[in-house]
Coordinates of C-alpha atoms and ligand atoms in Angstrom, one line a residue:
M1 CA 104.4 107.8 85.1
A2 CA 105.9 106.8 88.3
I3 CA 108.0 103.6 88.7
R4 CA 105.7 101.0 90.3
I5 CA 107.9 99.3 92.9
D6 CA 107.1 95.7 92.5
G7 CA 107.1 94.1 95.9
R8 CA 106.1 90.7 94.6
K9 CA 109.0 90.6 92.2
I10 CA 111.6 91.9 94.7
S11 CA 110.3 89.6 97.5
G12 CA 110.6 86.7 95.0
I13 CA 114.3 87.6 94.4
I14 CA 114.9 87.8 98.2
K15 CA 113.2 84.4 98.7
D16 CA 115.4 82.9 95.9
E17 CA 118.5 84.3 97.6
V18 CA 117.3 82.7 100.9
R19 CA 116.6 79.4 99.2
D20 CA 120.2 79.4 97.8
S21 CA 121.6 80.1 101.3
V22 CA 119.5 77.3 102.8
E23 CA 120.5 74.9 100.1
K24 CA 124.2 75.6 100.7
L25 CA 123.8 75.2 104.4
R26 CA 121.9 71.9 103.9
K27 CA 124.9 70.6 101.9
E28 CA 127.0 71.4 104.9
G29 CA 124.5 69.3 107.0
V30 CA 122.7 72.3 108.5
E31 CA 118.9 72.5 108.7
I32 CA 117.2 75.9 109.4
T33 CA 113.9 75.6 111.4
L34 CA 111.3 78.1 112.3
A35 CA 108.8 77.4 115.1
V36 CA 105.4 79.1 114.4
V37 CA 103.1 79.5 117.4
Q38 CA 99.5 80.4 116.9
V39 CA 97.0 80.8 119.8
G40 CA 93.3 80.4 118.8
E41 CA 91.8 80.4 115.4
D42 CA 91.5 84.0 114.3
P43 CA 91.0 83.8 110.5
A44 CA 93.4 86.6 109.6
S45 CA 96.1 85.0 111.8
T46 CA 95.5 81.7 110.2
V47 CA 96.0 83.2 106.7
Y48 CA 99.3 85.0 107.9
V49 CA 100.6 81.8 109.5
G50 CA 99.7 79.8 106.3
N51 CA 101.6 82.3 104.2
K52 CA 104.6 82.0 106.4
K53 CA 104.5 78.2 106.2
K54 CA 104.3 78.4 102.4
A55 CA 107.3 80.7 102.3
C56 CA 109.2 78.3 104.5
A57 CA 108.4 75.4 102.2
Y58 CA 109.6 77.5 99.2
T59 CA 112.9 78.5 100.7
G60 CA 113.6 75.1 102.2
I61 CA 113.2 76.2 105.8
N62 CA 111.6 73.7 108.1
S63 CA 108.5 75.1 109.8
R64 CA 107.2 73.5 113.0
A65 CA 103.6 74.5 113.9
Y66 CA 102.3 74.9 117.4
N67 CA 98.6 75.5 117.5
L68 CA 97.4 76.3 121.0
P69 CA 93.7 76.7 122.0
E70 CA 92.4 80.2 122.7
S71 CA 92.0 79.0 126.4
V72 CA 95.8 78.4 126.8
T73 CA 97.2 80.2 129.9
E74 CA 100.0 82.7 129.7
A75 CA 102.1 80.4 131.9
E76 CA 101.5 77.5 129.4
L77 CA 102.6 79.7 126.5
L78 CA 105.6 80.9 128.3
A79 CA 106.6 77.3 129.1
L80 CA 106.4 76.4 125.4
I81 CA 108.6 79.4 124.5
D82 CA 111.1 78.3 127.2
E83 CA 111.2 74.9 125.7
L84 CA 111.7 76.3 122.2
N85 CA 114.4 78.6 123.5
G86 CA 116.3 75.6 124.8
D87 CA 115.8 73.4 121.7
E88 CA 119.0 73.6 119.6
S89 CA 117.2 72.4 116.5
V90 CA 115.0 75.6 116.5
N91 CA 116.6 78.7 115.0
G92 CA 113.6 81.1 115.0
I93 CA 110.5 81.5 117.2
L94 CA 107.5 83.4 115.9
V95 CA 104.4 84.0 118.0
Q96 CA 101.6 85.2 115.8
L97 CA 100.0 88.4 117.1
P98 CA 97.5 89.5 118.3
L99 CA 97.2 87.2 121.3
P100 CA 94.0 86.8 123.3
P101 CA 93.5 89.6 125.9
H102 CA 94.3 87.4 128.9
I103 CA 97.9 87.0 127.7
S104 CA 100.4 89.8 127.8
E105 CA 102.1 90.3 124.4
S106 CA 104.9 92.2 125.9
R107 CA 105.7 89.4 128.4
V108 CA 105.5 86.8 125.7
I109 CA 107.8 88.8 123.3
K110 CA 110.3 89.4 126.1
A111 CA 110.3 85.6 126.8
I112 CA 111.6 84.8 123.4
S113 CA 115.4 84.4 123.3
P114 CA 116.9 87.5 121.6
L115 CA 119.0 85.0 119.5
K116 CA 115.7 83.5 118.1
D117 CA 113.6 86.7 117.8
V118 CA 113.1 86.5 114.0
D119 CA 110.2 89.1 114.2
G120 CA 112.7 91.6 115.7
F121 CA 110.2 92.7 118.3
H122 CA 112.2 92.0 121.5
V123 CA 113.6 95.0 123.3
Q124 CA 117.1 93.7 122.8
S125 CA 116.5 93.6 119.1
A126 CA 115.2 97.2 119.3
G127 CA 118.3 98.2 121.3
A128 CA 120.6 96.5 118.8
L129 CA 118.9 98.4 115.9
M130 CA 119.4 101.6 117.8
T131 CA 123.1 101.1 118.6
G132 CA 124.1 99.1 115.5
E133 CA 124.9 95.9 117.4
P134 CA 124.2 92.6 115.6
G135 CA 120.5 91.6 116.0
F136 CA 117.3 91.1 114.1
L137 CA 115.6 93.8 112.1
P138 CA 111.8 94.0 112.2
C139 CA 110.6 92.5 109.0
T140 CA 108.3 95.2 107.6
P141 CA 110.6 98.2 107.9
A142 CA 113.6 96.1 106.8
G143 CA 111.6 95.1 103.7
V144 CA 110.9 98.8 103.0
I145 CA 114.7 99.5 102.9
E146 CA 115.1 96.6 100.4
L147 CA 112.4 98.0 98.2
I148 CA 114.0 101.5 98.2
K149 CA 117.5 100.2 97.6
R150 CA 116.6 97.7 94.9
T151 CA 114.7 100.4 93.0
G152 CA 118.2 102.1 92.7
V153 CA 117.4 104.9 95.1
D154 CA 120.3 106.1 97.3
I155 CA 119.0 107.1 100.8
T156 CA 122.2 109.0 101.8
G157 CA 121.4 112.6 102.5
K158 CA 117.8 112.4 101.4
E159 CA 115.0 114.0 103.4
C160 CA 113.0 111.0 104.7
V161 CA 109.6 111.5 106.4
V162 CA 108.0 108.6 108.2
I163 CA 104.3 109.0 109.1
G164 CA 103.5 106.7 112.1
R165 CA 105.5 105.9 115.2
S166 CA 104.5 102.4 116.2
N167 CA 107.1 100.0 117.7
I168 CA 106.7 97.6 114.8
V169 CA 106.8 99.9 111.8
G170 CA 107.3 103.7 112.3
K171 CA 110.0 103.8 115.0
P172 CA 112.3 101.0 113.5
M173 CA 111.6 102.5 110.0
A174 CA 113.0 105.8 111.2
M175 CA 116.1 104.1 112.7
L176 CA 116.8 102.1 109.6
L177 CA 116.5 105.2 107.3
L178 CA 118.9 107.0 109.7
R179 CA 121.3 104.0 109.5
E180 CA 121.2 104.5 105.7
N181 CA 122.3 108.1 106.3
G182 CA 118.9 109.7 105.5
T183 CA 117.8 112.9 107.3
V184 CA 114.8 111.6 109.1
T185 CA 111.6 113.2 110.5
V186 CA 109.0 111.2 112.3
C187 CA 105.3 112.4 112.2
H188 CA 102.4 111.1 114.2
S189 CA 98.8 111.9 115.2
K190 CA 99.9 115.0 117.2
T191 CA 102.2 116.4 114.4
K192 CA 101.3 120.0 113.4
N193 CA 101.2 120.9 109.7
L194 CA 101.6 117.3 108.6
R195 CA 101.0 118.3 105.0
E196 CA 103.9 120.8 105.0
V197 CA 106.3 118.3 106.7
A198 CA 105.3 115.4 104.4
K199 CA 105.9 117.7 101.4
R200 CA 109.6 118.1 102.3
A201 CA 110.2 114.4 101.8
D202 CA 112.3 112.9 99.1
I203 CA 111.3 109.6 100.6
L204 CA 107.9 109.4 102.2
V205 CA 107.0 106.2 104.2
V206 CA 103.4 106.1 105.3
A207 CA 102.3 103.8 108.2
I208 CA 99.2 105.4 109.7
G209 CA 96.5 102.8 109.4
R210 CA 93.9 105.1 107.7
P211 CA 92.7 104.1 104.2
K212 CA 93.8 106.5 101.4
F213 CA 94.7 109.2 103.9
I214 CA 97.7 110.6 102.0
D215 CA 96.8 112.3 98.7
A216 CA 98.9 114.3 96.2
S217 CA 98.7 117.4 98.4
Y218 CA 101.0 115.7 100.9
V219 CA 103.6 114.7 98.3
K220 CA 106.5 116.6 96.7
E221 CA 107.0 116.2 92.9
G222 CA 109.4 113.4 92.3
A223 CA 109.2 111.8 95.7
V224 CA 109.6 108.1 96.4
V225 CA 106.4 107.0 98.2
I226 CA 106.2 103.8 100.3
D227 CA 102.8 102.7 101.5
V228 CA 102.9 100.3 104.5
G229 CA 99.1 100.5 105.2
I230 CA 96.8 97.7 104.3
H231 CA 93.0 97.8 104.5
R232 CA 90.1 95.9 103.0
N233 CA 87.3 98.2 101.8
E234 CA 83.5 97.3 101.9
G235 CA 83.9 95.6 98.4
G236 CA 86.6 93.4 99.8
K237 CA 89.3 95.2 97.7
L238 CA 92.7 96.0 99.3
C239 CA 94.0 99.5 99.6
G240 CA 96.7 101.3 101.5
D241 CA 97.2 104.5 103.5
V242 CA 98.1 106.3 100.3
D243 CA 95.5 107.4 97.7
F244 CA 97.5 105.7 94.9
D245 CA 95.6 107.2 91.9
S246 CA 96.1 110.7 93.3
V247 CA 99.7 110.4 94.3
E248 CA 101.1 108.2 91.4
P249 CA 101.3 111.0 88.8
K250 CA 103.4 113.1 91.1
A251 CA 105.8 110.5 92.4
Y252 CA 109.1 109.3 91.1
A253 CA 108.4 105.8 92.4
I254 CA 105.5 104.3 94.5
T255 CA 104.5 101.0 96.0
P256 CA 101.0 99.7 95.1
V257 CA 98.7 98.0 97.6
P258 CA 98.5 95.0 97.2
G259 CA 101.9 93.9 95.8
G260 CA 104.1 96.5 97.4
V261 CA 105.3 96.3 101.0
G262 CA 103.0 93.3 102.0
P263 CA 105.0 90.5 100.3
M264 CA 108.3 91.9 101.6
T265 CA 107.5 91.2 105.3
I266 CA 107.5 87.4 104.9
A267 CA 110.5 87.5 102.6
M268 CA 112.5 89.4 105.3
L269 CA 111.2 86.9 107.9
M270 CA 112.8 84.1 105.8
K271 CA 116.0 86.1 105.6
N272 CA 116.0 86.5 109.4
C273 CA 115.7 82.7 109.9
V274 CA 119.0 82.3 108.1
A275 CA 120.5 85.3 110.0
A276 CA 119.3 83.5 113.2
Y277 CA 121.5 80.5 112.5
R278 CA 124.5 82.7 111.8
L279 CA 123.9 84.8 115.0
Q280 CA 123.6 81.6 117.0
K281 CA 126.8 80.3 115.7
S282 CA 128.4 83.8 115.8
I283 CA 129.4 83.6 112.1
Ligands
NAD301 P1 99.5 101.7 114.6 O1 98.1 102.0 114.7 O2 100.2 101.0 115.7 O3 100.2 103.1 114.4 C1 99.7 104.1 113.6 C2 100.6 105.4 113.7 O4 100.0 106.4 112.9 C3 100.6 106.0 115.1 O5 101.9 106.2 115.5 C4 99.8 107.3 115.0 O6 100.4 108.3 115.8 C5 99.9 107.6 113.5 N1 98.8 108.3 113.1 C6 97.5 107.9 113.2 N2 96.7 108.9 112.7 C7 97.5 109.9 112.2 C8 97.2 111.1 111.5 N3 96.0 111.5 111.3 N4 98.3 111.8 111.2 C9 99.5 111.4 111.4 N5 99.8 110.3 112.0 C10 98.8 109.5 112.4 O7 99.8 101.0 113.2 P2 101.0 100.1 112.6 O8 101.0 98.8 113.3 O9 102.2 100.9 112.6 O10 100.5 99.9 111.1 C11 100.2 101.0 110.2 C12 99.6 100.4 109.0 O11 100.5 99.5 108.4 C13 98.3 99.7 109.2 O12 97.5 99.9 108.1 C14 98.8 98.2 109.2 O13 97.7 97.3 108.8 C15 99.9 98.2 108.2 N6 100.9 97.2 108.4 C16 101.3 96.5 107.3 C17 102.3 95.6 107.4 C18 102.7 94.8 106.1 O14 103.3 93.8 106.2 N7 102.4 95.4 104.9 C19 102.9 95.3 108.6 C20 102.5 96.0 109.7 C21 101.5 97.0 109.6

């Protein structure tokens, strides 16, 4: 039986580590604050924002909520971001995506100060990841690296295959695996012979956005399989991009959905808030 990589447990350990750092900083008179901006009342966004506020409360990070109506203009949102950029008591700025269609996500993300970009979506953060400069790592792929390492798997020299090339998961995931000295292949919707390429992987990271797409026929015996996908089926049950029951008997280790990658994203966001303070103070 494969090792089930327990994202709830590992994210709990990371949040405890963050809580310790926040407590130490507080003793030195330092408060860490995250500004969370939500536009409109999309129910899924409200759940995500609520979970982020809960994680802040747990780790001792102050969360400051800005709830703007769906009708807010891009200029008004940009003005708020400008104000938060200049507010020294704010360490991190998070704008919950997606934004309504009349607002450009790209312009909004670019408006966030790269020193407060705790989601790691700013082009400067992407550039820093590429070149190894100090900067924020996008939370989901950074969480995947933690899951792999804390399972005791050394990435160095391993064949790593990432399926998916989005800016928030696939591409930064590939860069992070490369940074850990993996030999990395990125696959996408135009990849030929996906099955054969995926089967070369010692470490397979799947971020396609298609429920249960990857079955055992895509997986090498003894591979580490990380499922980033998250879907709710007709019965309301969560599942990933990987067909867990098919792949699990073949894998060395595998993340379940739920309870795998999902909880890591928020834990890494909390870690980035502390990193933001250090980046701002250049320590
Ligand atoms: P996306 O739609 O932006 O990108 C999907 C990628 O998969 C694309 O690059 C596309 O080329 C590739 N792809 C699509 N069909 C393919 C196919 N048949 N063969 C090979 N490649 C194919 O999605 P995303 O934002 O990267 O998210 C991927 C999944 O991860 C989604 O299910 C999303 O909900 C989930 N997700 C989870 C978290 C988390 O915290 N757990 C965070 C972000 C995204």
